[in-house]
Amino acid sequence: MKCHLAMSTLLALVGCAGPAGQRASAAPGAAVEQGVGAGDDAAGKKDKLRVTLDVPILSEQFADTPVARVESDFILVSEVADNFIVTRGAHGEGARGEWAALDEIVNRLITVRLIAQEATTMEMHLLPEVQKDLTEFGGRLARDLYTQTVFEGGEPDAARVEEMFKKLVREWRLRSLLFEKKEDAEVLLTAVRAGGTFEDLAREAIAAGRAQGREDAPFVPVKDLLPQLVAATEKLAIGQLSEAIALPKGFALVRLEEARFPESAVARTQAEETVLGGARQARLRAHYSELVARYATIDDRLVERTNLEAKKPGFAALLADKRPVATIRGEAPVTLGDLCRAIAEDYFHGVEPAIREKQLNDKKRPALENLLGKRLFTKAASEQRTEATTEYKHRMRRHEVEVLVGLFIDRVLMPEIKVTEGEIAQYREKNLSELSYPEFYKLSSIAFATLPAAEAAVEMLRRGTDFKWLKGNAEGRAEAGKVKLQLEDTTLAASGLDAELAAALAGARAGDVRVFSSVDATHYVVQVVDYVAPKPQPYEEVRDAIARRLYAAHVNDAIIEWGKKLRAAYEVKTYIHGFRG
């Protein structure tokens, strides 16, 4: 379903320097950047040309449109949209609530960017751990984006989708008999093959107690059947009877009456995704082979003859082995040591158990493909200049902001934040209802078809009639098949009760009896067998959880305060001037 929410975004545009009638050819994001970045302060001259855009915030076409700027760092529609989807409805329904949510999101994103700017001013972006993180993330991102280009194009094979769809939805109508003894099943099978009628022979076997079965044959989803039944039935034509099938509780004969494939949008989508996923994996493996042929040479002999499980030289020695198992044109080789380290990463407690179980050598080829694949896809991404794409730049910047803000919070804000015991105690006192053991009821019930019958039962209970006796003997009880609420000394938390039942039990204590009428017109007499009142949790049990909650709140408050301070230190521009939904 399309979202019709929109922002009125005031954007300064540049591009009037060319001949009359000639439009600027810059992309929307670039044009905005020139307008607000250069046009606002070039030689003290302000560009006053403005245009208002009506931008749907959840549209991919406008994903790169700026909505705000902190210094030269733009906040884009796509960032607002991602946050809006998560927080939508938190400020109430309708345009007013959604505008409040949108306004809060933009201000939060501005605050985040301001803190990232301050972290950059403090040269946190130059720290070795930050550079290492950005380099590793950039490599992964480039590979992922390049891989998407490998997947692009192509539709799932229609014939394979139809085949997969039918496997997912197929249903069989089966007439079946279950025998305790195999020879009884084979006797009936022989009689059918000799010309006997299956229906008559089945009826006779059931009457004699040799078999269990039913006259009707409802449709059953094949996915719900035992594998043995599926394997045997798949060999049958319509109307054909199977051989005796061994099952956990005996031996079955089944006759396939009919097969059908009911339409299901969910199953068809699942079939399309499964077939497309398989095709993509095949395409990925084929592309990997192409990249190996183009860039790499694998020393298959070294890979095969290296025994990772041998005592000599031993796995520890192989970790330092510099011999290349694969060379890559223009790149450092993949060494035997690299391969061993990649394998070792999968064993948190060390490789010794895998060596003892003779499992390590089987990991060589998969690990080499994974290691070499990463290197080759990174190289191909670099040659395709994936790092120059708009998506790469945007996602790298978002990640860099996350890293810098996290580091700023960790090193600047958190050391100054303290939570006192007095704060914790005060919070507990104010929130005792939330920090208490829940209220519990132990309940039993009797269902009646009419309200007068239920009220008469209550009166009998008040006169001393035993509840359990009444449950089995009272007049006017509802039919068993229509009873949806069945309580027999059942313990339930008050917070989890149905709203109508909770209302009926309000104020009830052990020994009380209440009448509860459900929406299905069944009337219940509910006895409170036992009642456990809510009780505050001891201070020691909740102290740490409260401290963490207060600490997080203090951090959030500190972020907001820093955002206010930093707005005076850095240039901030917001281009949103209206909203409609």
C-alpha positions as a Python dict, from the first residue, in 0.01 Angstrom:
ca = {
    (1, 'M'): (0, 0, 0),
    (2, 'K'): (140, 336, -99),
    (3, 'C'): (189, 605, 164),
    (4, 'H'): (58, 949, 67),
    (5, 'L'): (226, 1142, 347),
    (6, 'A'): (425, 1435, 212),
    (7, 'M'): (657, 1714, 322),
    (8, 'S'): (662, 2064, 181),
    (9, 'T'): (1034, 2117, 152),
    (10, 'L'): (1176, 2462, 74),
    (11, 'L'): (1488, 2409, -135),
    (12, 'A'): (1728, 2670, -265),
    (13, 'L'): (1823, 2581, -621),
    (14, 'V'): (2115, 2707, -829),
    (15, 'G'): (2159, 2673, -1200),
    (16, 'C'): (2055, 3005, -1350),
    (17, 'A'): (2400, 3096, -1476),
    (18, 'G'): (2345, 2924, -1809),
    (19, 'P'): (2166, 3063, -2113),
    (20, 'A'): (1799, 3149, -2079),
    (21, 'G'): (1572, 2848, -2109),
    (22, 'Q'): (1854, 2603, -2028),
    (23, 'R'): (1802, 2393, -1712),
    (24, 'A'): (2079, 2291, -1477),
    (25, 'S'): (2169, 1926, -1521),
    (26, 'A'): (2272, 1852, -1160),
    (27, 'A'): (2097, 1583, -958),
    (28, 'P'): (1847, 1711, -697),
    (29, 'G'): (2083, 1648, -405),
    (30, 'A'): (2373, 1822, -575),
    (31, 'A'): (2162, 2119, -676),
    (32, 'V'): (2046, 2166, -320),
    (33, 'E'): (2401, 2141, -190),
    (34, 'Q'): (2517, 2412, -429),
    (35, 'G'): (2221, 2631, -343),
    (36, 'V'): (2253, 2623, 35),
    (37, 'G'): (2625, 2562, 62),
    (38, 'A'): (2771, 2794, -199),
    (39, 'G'): (2486, 3025, -295),
    (40, 'D'): (2418, 3134, 66),
    (41, 'D'): (2758, 3285, 132),
    (42, 'A'): (2943, 3328, -198),
    (43, 'A'): (3089, 3681, -190),
    (44, 'G'): (2823, 3768, 69),
    (45, 'K'): (2556, 3736, -197),
    (46, 'K'): (2242, 3538, -114),
    (47, 'D'): (2055, 3348, -381),
    (48, 'K'): (1686, 3428, -330),
    (49, 'L'): (1543, 3194, -589),
    (50, 'R'): (1324, 2938, -411),
    (51, 'V'): (1097, 2650, -510),
    (52, 'T'): (869, 2445, -285),
    (53, 'L'): (865, 2070, -349),
    (54, 'D'): (579, 1845, -238),
    (55, 'V'): (783, 1535, -148),
    (56, 'P'): (635, 1197, -44),
    (57, 'I'): (870, 1094, 235),
    (58, 'L'): (836, 719, 175),
    (59, 'S'): (910, 740, -198),
    (60, 'E'): (1241, 599, -322),
    (61, 'Q'): (1242, 860, -601),
    (62, 'F'): (1304, 1135, -345),
    (63, 'A'): (1526, 933, -109),
    (64, 'D'): (1830, 1155, -170),
    (65, 'T'): (1647, 1487, -127),
    (66, 'P'): (1795, 1690, 163),
    (67, 'V'): (1563, 1791, 448),
    (68, 'A'): (1825, 1954, 672),
    (69, 'R'): (2195, 2041, 683),
    (70, 'V'): (2454, 2054, 959),
    (71, 'E'): (2755, 2240, 818),
    (72, 'S'): (2813, 2058, 487),
    (73, 'D'): (2655, 1731, 605),
    (74, 'F'): (2307, 1674, 461),
    (75, 'I'): (2024, 1479, 625),
    (76, 'L'): (1820, 1305, 356),
    (77, 'V'): (1457, 1207, 310),
    (78, 'S'): (1558, 839, 324),
    (79, 'E'): (1692, 881, 680),
    (80, 'V'): (1373, 1052, 793),
    (81, 'A'): (1163, 782, 625),
    (82, 'D'): (1353, 498, 795),
    (83, 'N'): (1293, 653, 1137),
    (84, 'F'): (936, 756, 1056),
    (85, 'I'): (831, 399, 977),
    (86, 'V'): (959, 285, 1316),
    (87, 'T'): (807, 565, 1527),
    (88, 'R'): (484, 623, 1333),
    (89, 'G'): (183, 640, 1562),
    (90, 'A'): (382, 718, 1877),
    (91, 'H'): (240, 1073, 1881),
    (92, 'G'): (-117, 977, 1798),
    (93, 'E'): (-311, 920, 1479),
    (94, 'G'): (-372, 1173, 1204),
    (95, 'A'): (-167, 1448, 1042),
    (96, 'R'): (-110, 1639, 1367),
    (97, 'G'): (44, 1340, 1543),
    (98, 'E'): (248, 1240, 1242),
    (99, 'W'): (383, 1593, 1198),
    (100, 'A'): (491, 1585, 1564),
    (101, 'A'): (667, 1252, 1499),
    (102, 'L'): (832, 1391, 1185),
    (103, 'D'): (947, 1707, 1360),
    (104, 'E'): (1095, 1502, 1646),
    (105, 'I'): (1277, 1273, 1403),
    (106, 'V'): (1435, 1560, 1210),
    (107, 'N'): (1548, 1731, 1532),
    (108, 'R'): (1694, 1405, 1661),
    (109, 'L'): (1884, 1349, 1337),
    (110, 'I'): (2017, 1706, 1357),
    (111, 'T'): (2134, 1645, 1714),
    (112, 'V'): (2309, 1327, 1607),
    (113, 'R'): (2484, 1509, 1322),
    (114, 'L'): (2589, 1792, 1556),
    (115, 'I'): (2752, 1543, 1794),
    (116, 'A'): (2925, 1375, 1498),
    (117, 'Q'): (3055, 1719, 1389),
    (118, 'E'): (3187, 1785, 1740),
    (119, 'A'): (3354, 1442, 1748),
    (120, 'T'): (3519, 1525, 1416),
    (121, 'T'): (3636, 1861, 1554),
    (122, 'M'): (3791, 1664, 1841),
    (123, 'E'): (3963, 1447, 1572),
    (124, 'M'): (3799, 1128, 1693),
    (125, 'H'): (3761, 1023, 1329),
    (126, 'L'): (4142, 992, 1312),
    (127, 'L'): (4165, 738, 1595),
    (128, 'P'): (4308, 401, 1480),
    (129, 'E'): (4006, 202, 1603),
    (130, 'V'): (3771, 430, 1410),
    (131, 'Q'): (3977, 407, 1093),
    (132, 'K'): (3992, 27, 1126),
    (133, 'D'): (3615, 5, 1173),
    (134, 'L'): (3544, 230, 874),
    (135, 'T'): (3785, 38, 652),
    (136, 'E'): (3629, -297, 742),
    (137, 'F'): (3274, -167, 707),
    (138, 'G'): (3357, -2, 375),
    (139, 'G'): (3491, -330, 238),
    (140, 'R'): (3181, -520, 345),
    (141, 'L'): (2953, -251, 207),
    (142, 'A'): (3132, -239, -129),
    (143, 'R'): (3108, -619, -159),
    (144, 'D'): (2739, -616, -68),
    (145, 'L'): (2654, -345, -319),
    (146, 'Y'): (2856, -517, -589),
    (147, 'T'): (2683, -848, -511),
    (148, 'Q'): (2348, -675, -562),
    (149, 'T'): (2456, -589, -915),
    (150, 'V'): (2527, -959, -974),
    (151, 'F'): (2173, -1037, -862),
    (152, 'E'): (2008, -766, -1071),
    (153, 'G'): (1779, -858, -1356),
    (154, 'G'): (1601, -1179, -1434),
    (155, 'E'): (1269, -1316, -1318),
    (156, 'P'): (1215, -1649, -1143),
    (157, 'D'): (1155, -1933, -1387),
    (158, 'A'): (776, -1962, -1420),
    (159, 'A'): (775, -2341, -1461),
    (160, 'R'): (991, -2392, -1152),
    (161, 'V'): (777, -2148, -953),
    (162, 'E'): (464, -2342, -1049),
    (163, 'E'): (630, -2670, -954),
    (164, 'M'): (740, -2531, -616),
    (165, 'F'): (397, -2374, -557),
    (166, 'K'): (221, -2704, -613),
    (167, 'K'): (452, -2878, -368),
    (168, 'L'): (370, -2616, -105),
    (169, 'V'): (-10, -2619, -140),
    (170, 'R'): (-100, -2966, -266),
    (171, 'E'): (-366, -3154, -79),
    (172, 'W'): (-470, -3517, -108),
    (173, 'R'): (-801, -3681, -34),
    (174, 'L'): (-703, -4019, 103),
    (175, 'R'): (-906, -4319, 215),
    (176, 'S'): (-686, -4497, 469),
    (177, 'L'): (-689, -4797, 700),
    (178, 'L'): (-450, -4861, 989),
    (179, 'F'): (-377, -5224, 1084),
    (180, 'E'): (-196, -5350, 1389),
    (181, 'K'): (-64, -5650, 1195),
    (182, 'K'): (101, -5635, 855),
    (183, 'E'): (-52, -5967, 747),
    (184, 'D'): (-404, -5828, 796),
    (185, 'A'): (-319, -5535, 567),
    (186, 'E'): (-176, -5769, 305),
    (187, 'V'): (-485, -5996, 319),
    (188, 'L'): (-712, -5702, 239),
    (189, 'L'): (-475, -5579, -35),
    (190, 'T'): (-477, -5927, -196),
    (191, 'A'): (-858, -5938, -179),
    (192, 'V'): (-886, -5599, -356),
    (193, 'R'): (-649, -5713, -629),
    (194, 'A'): (-858, -6028, -671),
    (195, 'G'): (-1161, -5814, -754),
    (196, 'G'): (-1302, -5728, -413),
    (197, 'T'): (-1451, -5386, -341),
    (198, 'F'): (-1224, -5175, -120),
    (199, 'E'): (-1519, -5005, 55),
    (200, 'D'): (-1683, -5336, 151),
    (201, 'L'): (-1357, -5499, 260),
    (202, 'A'): (-1260, -5190, 462),
    (203, 'R'): (-1599, -5183, 636),
    (204, 'E'): (-1565, -5550, 723),
    (205, 'A'): (-1208, -5509, 859),
    (206, 'I'): (-1314, -5215, 1077),
    (207, 'A'): (-1618, -5405, 1210),
    (208, 'A'): (-1400, -5706, 1291),
    (209, 'G'): (-1153, -5487, 1482),
    (210, 'R'): (-862, -5568, 1250),
    (211, 'A'): (-833, -5208, 1125),
    (212, 'Q'): (-911, -4849, 1213),
    (213, 'G'): (-1045, -4602, 959),
    (214, 'R'): (-1327, -4369, 860),
    (215, 'E'): (-1583, -4366, 582),
    (216, 'D'): (-1522, -4009, 469),
    (217, 'A'): (-1199, -3896, 306),
    (218, 'P'): (-1130, -3526, 375),
    (219, 'F'): (-858, -3331, 196),
    (220, 'V'): (-534, -3316, 394),
    (221, 'P'): (-234, -3084, 325),
    (222, 'V'): (52, -3305, 212),
    (223, 'K'): (296, -3112, 433),
    (224, 'D'): (104, -3240, 739),
    (225, 'L'): (143, -3608, 649),
    (226, 'L'): (410, -3847, 773),
    (227, 'P'): (707, -3880, 533),
    (228, 'Q'): (635, -4253, 487),
    (229, 'L'): (280, -4178, 372),
    (230, 'V'): (399, -3905, 136),
    (231, 'A'): (665, -4127, -21),
    (232, 'A'): (416, -4410, -79),
    (233, 'T'): (128, -4190, -202),
    (234, 'E'): (343, -3999, -452),
    (235, 'K'): (374, -4326, -649),
    (236, 'L'): (-4, -4372, -676),
    (237, 'A'): (-241, -4278, -954),
    (238, 'I'): (-588, -4152, -867),
    (239, 'G'): (-793, -4447, -736),
    (240, 'Q'): (-489, -4670, -678),
    (241, 'L'): (-430, -4854, -349),
    (242, 'S'): (-86, -4855, -188),
    (243, 'E'): (122, -5141, -55),
    (244, 'A'): (131, -5185, 326),
    (245, 'I'): (313, -4882, 472),
    (246, 'A'): (506, -4926, 798),
    (247, 'L'): (413, -4654, 1047),
    (248, 'P'): (500, -4601, 1415),
    (249, 'K'): (160, -4737, 1525),
    (250, 'G'): (106, -5013, 1271),
    (251, 'F'): (67, -5065, 898),
    (252, 'A'): (-144, -4848, 667),
    (253, 'L'): (-316, -4891, 335),
    (254, 'V'): (-407, -4570, 153),
    (255, 'R'): (-604, -4506, -161),
    (256, 'L'): (-555, -4175, -341),
    (257, 'E'): (-904, -4042, -412),
    (258, 'E'): (-819, -3696, -542),
    (259, 'A'): (-546, -3428, -553),
    (260, 'R'): (-587, -3051, -563),
    (261, 'F'): (-377, -2735, -548),
    (262, 'P'): (-572, -2455, -377),
    (263, 'E'): (-463, -2101, -463),
    (264, 'S'): (-262, -1920, -196),
    (265, 'A'): (-98, -1580, -241),
    (266, 'V'): (137, -1649, 51),
    (267, 'A'): (251, -1984, -92),
    (268, 'R'): (295, -1838, -441),
    (269, 'T'): (513, -1559, -302),
    (270, 'Q'): (713, -1815, -104),
    (271, 'A'): (760, -2025, -419),
    (272, 'E'): (878, -1721, -617),
    (273, 'E'): (1123, -1622, -343),
    (274, 'T'): (1257, -1977, -311),
    (275, 'V'): (1313, -2017, -684),
    (276, 'L'): (1461, -1667, -715),
    (277, 'G'): (1689, -1733, -416),
    (278, 'G'): (1815, -2053, -573),
    (279, 'A'): (1875, -1879, -906),
    (280, 'R'): (2065, -1600, -729),
    (281, 'Q'): (2287, -1847, -547),
    (282, 'A'): (2363, -2022, -875),
    (283, 'R'): (2439, -1685, -1034),
    (284, 'L'): (2666, -1595, -743),
    (285, 'R'): (2864, -1919, -771),
    (286, 'A'): (2896, -1875, -1147),
    (287, 'H'): (3023, -1519, -1097),
    (288, 'Y'): (3271, -1639, -835),
    (289, 'S'): (3408, -1887, -1090),
    (290, 'E'): (3436, -1606, -1345),
    (291, 'L'): (3630, -1389, -1099),
    (292, 'V'): (3863, -1678, -1013),
    (293, 'A'): (3934, -1732, -1382),
    (294, 'R'): (3988, -1357, -1434),
    (295, 'Y'): (4202, -1270, -1132),
    (296, 'A'): (4316, -1573, -931),
    (297, 'T'): (4522, -1889, -944),
    (298, 'I'): (4453, -2159, -683),
    (299, 'D'): (4727, -2402, -578),
    (300, 'D'): (4497, -2706, -562),
    (301, 'R'): (4790, -2939, -498),
    (302, 'L'): (4896, -2748, -186),
    (303, 'V'): (4539, -2734, -59),
    (304, 'E'): (4487, -3106, -106),
    (305, 'R'): (4816, -3230, 36),
    (306, 'T'): (4809, -3008, 348),
    (307, 'N'): (4679, -3217, 638),
    (308, 'L'): (4540, -2980, 898),
    (309, 'E'): (4487, -3268, 1141),
    (310, 'A'): (4844, -3406, 1130),
    (311, 'K'): (5061, -3383, 1441),
    (312, 'K'): (5353, -3254, 1232),
    (313, 'P'): (5395, -2971, 1165),
    (314, 'G'): (5073, -2917, 1364),
    (315, 'F'): (4794, -2667, 1323),
    (316, 'A'): (4969, -2398, 1531),
    (317, 'A'): (5267, -2406, 1294),
    (318, 'L'): (5041, -2384, 988),
    (319, 'L'): (4893, -2059, 1120),
    (320, 'A'): (5225, -1893, 1039),
    (321, 'D'): (5271, -2063, 698),
    (322, 'K'): (5331, -1798, 430),
    (323, 'R'): (5294, -2027, 129),
    (324, 'P'): (5018, -1896, -102),
    (325, 'V'): (4720, -2122, -160),
    (326, 'A'): (4578, -1863, -401),
    (327, 'T'): (4737, -1569, -581),
    (328, 'I'): (4534, -1267, -690),
    (329, 'R'): (4648, -1041, -970),
    (330, 'G'): (4766, -710, -827),
    (331, 'E'): (4682, -811, -469),
    (332, 'A'): (4846, -988, -176),
    (333, 'P'): (4805, -1368, -195),
    (334, 'V'): (4584, -1581, 29),
    (335, 'T'): (4835, -1780, 234),
    (336, 'L'): (4800, -2115, 403),
    (337, 'G'): (4817, -1927, 733),
    (338, 'D'): (4527, -1704, 622),
    (339, 'L'): (4324, -2013, 540),
    (340, 'C'): (4397, -2176, 877),
    (341, 'R'): (4305, -1860, 1066),
    (342, 'A'): (3977, -1837, 877),
    (343, 'I'): (3897, -2197, 972),
    (344, 'A'): (3997, -2141, 1336),
    (345, 'E'): (3755, -1846, 1365),
    (346, 'D'): (3464, -2092, 1353),
    (347, 'Y'): (3583, -2271, 1667),
    (348, 'F'): (3532, -2055, 1973),
    (349, 'H'): (3686, -2315, 2205),
    (350, 'G'): (3975, -2402, 1975),
    (351, 'V'): (4026, -2650, 1690),
    (352, 'E'): (4152, -2943, 1901),
    (353, 'P'): (3812, -3119, 1926),
    (354, 'A'): (3763, -3089, 1549),
    (355, 'I'): (4112, -3233, 1493),
    (356, 'R'): (4032, -3529, 1719),
    (357, 'E'): (3706, -3587, 1534),
    (358, 'K'): (3883, -3564, 1194),
    (359, 'Q'): (3657, -3273, 1085),
    (360, 'L'): (3910, -3002, 1003),
    (361, 'N'): (4027, -3109, 657),
    (362, 'D'): (3667, -3098, 532),
    (363, 'K'): (3665, -2724, 607),
    (364, 'K'): (3950, -2637, 369),
    (365, 'R'): (3757, -2590, 46),
    (366, 'P'): (3455, -2403, 189),
    (367, 'A'): (3683, -2174, 391),
    (368, 'L'): (3904, -2104, 89),
    (369, 'E'): (3603, -2021, -128),
    (370, 'N'): (3469, -1786, 138),
    (371, 'L'): (3806, -1616, 197),
    (372, 'L'): (3896, -1588, -170),
    (373, 'G'): (3540, -1484, -260),
    (374, 'K'): (3556, -1186, -24),
    (375, 'R'): (3887, -1074, -171),
    (376, 'L'): (3773, -1117, -531),
    (377, 'F'): (3437, -945, -483),
    (378, 'T'): (3614, -658, -307),
    (379, 'K'): (3855, -627, -600),
    (380, 'A'): (3572, -639, -855),
    (381, 'A'): (3379, -376, -655),
    (382, 'S'): (3683, -151, -657),
    (383, 'E'): (3730, -187, -1033),
    (384, 'Q'): (3361, -107, -1082),
    (385, 'R'): (3410, 203, -861),
    (386, 'T'): (3135, 103, -621),
    (387, 'E'): (3284, 346, -367),
    (388, 'A'): (3193, 633, -601),
    (389, 'T'): (2820, 553, -602),
    (390, 'T'): (2574, 772, -414),
    (391, 'E'): (2439, 480, -213),
    (392, 'Y'): (2785, 379, -95),
    (393, 'K'): (2867, 735, 12),
    (394, 'H'): (2538, 780, 197),
    (395, 'R'): (2563, 450, 382),
    (396, 'M'): (2928, 503, 469),
    (397, 'R'): (2846, 846, 608),
    (398, 'R'): (2560, 705, 816),
    (399, 'H'): (2789, 441, 959),
    (400, 'E'): (3063, 694, 1029),
    (401, 'V'): (2811, 911, 1215),
    (402, 'E'): (2700, 612, 1423),
    (403, 'V'): (3061, 528, 1513),
    (404, 'L'): (3153, 886, 1603),
    (405, 'V'): (2840, 947, 1809),
    (406, 'G'): (2890, 618, 1995),
    (407, 'L'): (3250, 711, 2070),
    (408, 'F'): (3153, 1062, 2181),
    (409, 'I'): (2890, 924, 2419),
    (410, 'D'): (3135, 666, 2554),
    (411, 'R'): (3427, 905, 2610),
    (412, 'V'): (3268, 1244, 2672),
    (413, 'L'): (2919, 1197, 2812),
    (414, 'M'): (2923, 874, 3009),
    (415, 'P'): (3218, 950, 3242),
    (416, 'E'): (3028, 1255, 3368),
    (417, 'I'): (2702, 1071, 3436),
    (418, 'K'): (2629, 930, 3781),
    (419, 'V'): (2321, 764, 3929),
    (420, 'T'): (2282, 796, 4306),
    (421, 'E'): (2118, 553, 4546),
    (422, 'G'): (1872, 827, 4636),
    (423, 'E'): (1758, 853, 4273),
    (424, 'I'): (1713, 477, 4253),
    (425, 'A'): (1508, 463, 4574),
    (426, 'Q'): (1294, 757, 4465),
    (427, 'Y'): (1226, 597, 4124),
    (428, 'R'): (1122, 274, 4293),
    (429, 'E'): (878, 450, 4522),
    (430, 'K'): (718, 633, 4231),
    (431, 'N'): (687, 317, 4019),
    (432, 'L'): (594, 50, 4275),
    (433, 'S'): (304, -77, 4065),
    (434, 'E'): (543, -147, 3776),
    (435, 'L'): (809, -295, 4004),
    (436, 'S'): (585, -546, 4183),
    (437, 'Y'): (520, -916, 4153),
    (438, 'P'): (203, -959, 3946),
    (439, 'E'): (-146, -1028, 4079),
    (440, 'F'): (-254, -1392, 4031),
    (441, 'Y'): (-587, -1576, 4035),
    (442, 'K'): (-648, -1951, 4057),
    (443, 'L'): (-984, -2002, 3884),
    (444, 'S'): (-1242, -2269, 3806),
    (445, 'S'): (-1542, -2221, 3580),
    (446, 'I'): (-1877, -2369, 3474),
    (447, 'A'): (-2032, -2267, 3141),
    (448, 'F'): (-2407, -2213, 3105),
    (449, 'A'): (-2626, -2157, 2801),
    (450, 'T'): (-2835, -1883, 2968),
    (451, 'L'): (-2774, -1608, 3222),
    (452, 'P'): (-3061, -1722, 3454),
    (453, 'A'): (-2907, -2071, 3470),
    (454, 'A'): (-2569, -1919, 3566),
    (455, 'E'): (-2729, -1698, 3833),
    (456, 'A'): (-2918, -1997, 3975),
    (457, 'A'): (-2588, -2185, 4003),
    (458, 'V'): (-2433, -1893, 4192),
    (459, 'E'): (-2720, -1901, 4440),
    (460, 'M'): (-2669, -2277, 4494),
    (461, 'L'): (-2298, -2217, 4561),
    (462, 'R'): (-2381, -1951, 4816),
    (463, 'R'): (-2608, -2203, 4994),
    (464, 'G'): (-2312, -2443, 5021),
    (465, 'T'): (-2333, -2665, 4712),
    (466, 'D'): (-1994, -2814, 4618),
    (467, 'F'): (-1850, -2646, 4308),
    (468, 'K'): (-1715, -2967, 4153),
    (469, 'W'): (-2046, -3148, 4204),
    (470, 'L'): (-2230, -2855, 4048),
    (471, 'K'): (-1995, -2856, 3752),
    (472, 'G'): (-2098, -3209, 3667),
    (473, 'N'): (-2467, -3192, 3756),
    (474, 'A'): (-2605, -2838, 3719),
    (475, 'E'): (-2895, -2785, 3481),
    (476, 'G'): (-2867, -2554, 3184),
    (477, 'R'): (-2497, -2609, 3120),
    (478, 'A'): (-2366, -2514, 2775),
    (479, 'E'): (-2284, -2781, 2519),
    (480, 'A'): (-1922, -2894, 2553),
    (481, 'G'): (-1841, -2805, 2192),
    (482, 'K'): (-1948, -2443, 2243),
    (483, 'V'): (-1744, -2379, 2557),
    (484, 'K'): (-1437, -2167, 2480),
    (485, 'L'): (-1327, -2092, 2836),
    (486, 'Q'): (-1243, -2397, 3046),
    (487, 'L'): (-1083, -2330, 3384),
    (488, 'E'): (-998, -2607, 3629),
    (489, 'D'): (-787, -2470, 3916),
    (490, 'T'): (-608, -2269, 3646),
    (491, 'T'): (-358, -2006, 3763),
    (492, 'L'): (-357, -1685, 3557),
    (493, 'A'): (-186, -1348, 3592),
    (494, 'A'): (-436, -1064, 3627),
    (495, 'S'): (-248, -869, 3359),
    (496, 'G'): (-312, -1145, 3106),
    (497, 'L'): (-687, -1183, 3161),
    (498, 'D'): (-944, -1112, 2893),
    (499, 'A'): (-1085, -760, 2947),
    (500, 'E'): (-1441, -883, 3022),
    (501, 'L'): (-1318, -1148, 3266),
    (502, 'A'): (-1084, -900, 3434),
    (503, 'A'): (-1375, -660, 3483),
    (504, 'A'): (-1590, -936, 3635),
    (505, 'L'): (-1312, -1032, 3878),
    (506, 'A'): (-1233, -676, 3990),
    (507, 'G'): (-1201, -682, 4370),
    (508, 'A'): (-1260, -1058, 4393),
    (509, 'R'): (-1071, -1262, 4652),
    (510, 'A'): (-1034, -1632, 4737),
    (511, 'G'): (-1376, -1800, 4774),
    (512, 'D'): (-1566, -1537, 4572),
    (513, 'V'): (-1789, -1637, 4280),
    (514, 'R'): (-1859, -1412, 3982),
    (515, 'V'): (-2070, -1438, 3666),
    (516, 'F'): (-1894, -1358, 3341),
    (517, 'S'): (-2082, -1332, 3006),
    (518, 'S'): (-1868, -1371, 2697),
    (519, 'V'): (-1926, -1226, 2351),
    (520, 'D'): (-2026, -1572, 2220),
    (521, 'A'): (-2338, -1562, 2446),
    (522, 'T'): (-2201, -1822, 2686),
    (523, 'H'): (-2235, -1738, 3055),
    (524, 'Y'): (-1970, -1855, 3299),
    (525, 'V'): (-1974, -1899, 3673),
    (526, 'V'): (-1616, -1835, 3782),
    (527, 'Q'): (-1491, -1932, 4126),
    (528, 'V'): (-1177, -1772, 4271),
    (529, 'V'): (-1005, -2075, 4423),
    (530, 'D'): (-707, -1868, 4539),
    (531, 'Y'): (-581, -1513, 4505),
    (532, 'V'): (-227, -1371, 4529),
    (533, 'A'): (-211, -995, 4572),
    (534, 'P'): (55, -787, 4396),
    (535, 'K'): (365, -737, 4611),
    (536, 'P'): (652, -492, 4561),
    (537, 'Q'): (977, -656, 4457),
    (538, 'P'): (1260, -617, 4710),
    (539, 'Y'): (1492, -320, 4649),
    (540, 'E'): (1790, -551, 4595),
    (541, 'E'): (1613, -730, 4309),
    (542, 'V'): (1523, -416, 4114),
    (543, 'R'): (1815, -186, 4198),
    (544, 'D'): (2038, -271, 3902),
    (545, 'A'): (1753, -258, 3648),
    (546, 'I'): (1645, 84, 3779),
    (547, 'A'): (2003, 209, 3774),
    (548, 'R'): (2042, 106, 3410),
    (549, 'R'): (1713, 274, 3319),
    (550, 'L'): (1807, 597, 3495),
    (551, 'Y'): (2155, 591, 3345),
    (552, 'A'): (2010, 557, 2994),
    (553, 'A'): (1769, 844, 3066),
    (554, 'H'): (2058, 1064, 3189),
    (555, 'V'): (2257, 981, 2875),
    (556, 'N'): (1959, 1077, 2659),
    (557, 'D'): (1916, 1403, 2850),
    (558, 'A'): (2288, 1479, 2810),
    (559, 'I'): (2262, 1419, 2434),
    (560, 'I'): (1972, 1663, 2410),
    (561, 'E'): (2161, 1927, 2612),
    (562, 'W'): (2473, 1885, 2400),
    (563, 'G'): (2255, 1922, 2091),
    (564, 'K'): (2126, 2256, 2219),
    (565, 'K'): (2478, 2380, 2293),
    (566, 'L'): (2618, 2267, 1960),
    (567, 'R'): (2347, 2441, 1758),
    (568, 'A'): (2519, 2766, 1858),
    (569, 'A'): (2857, 2637, 1741),
    (570, 'Y'): (2767, 2489, 1401),
    (571, 'E'): (2553, 2605, 1110),
    (572, 'V'): (2217, 2425, 1097),
    (573, 'K'): (1956, 2466, 823),
    (574, 'T'): (1615, 2296, 806),
    (575, 'Y'): (1425, 2287, 478),
    (576, 'I'): (1095, 2139, 603),
    (577, 'H'): (826, 2405, 633),
    (578, 'G'): (507, 2206, 624),
    (579, 'F'): (343, 1867, 630),
    (580, 'R'): (25, 1713, 499),
    (581, 'G'): (-109, 1360, 521),
}
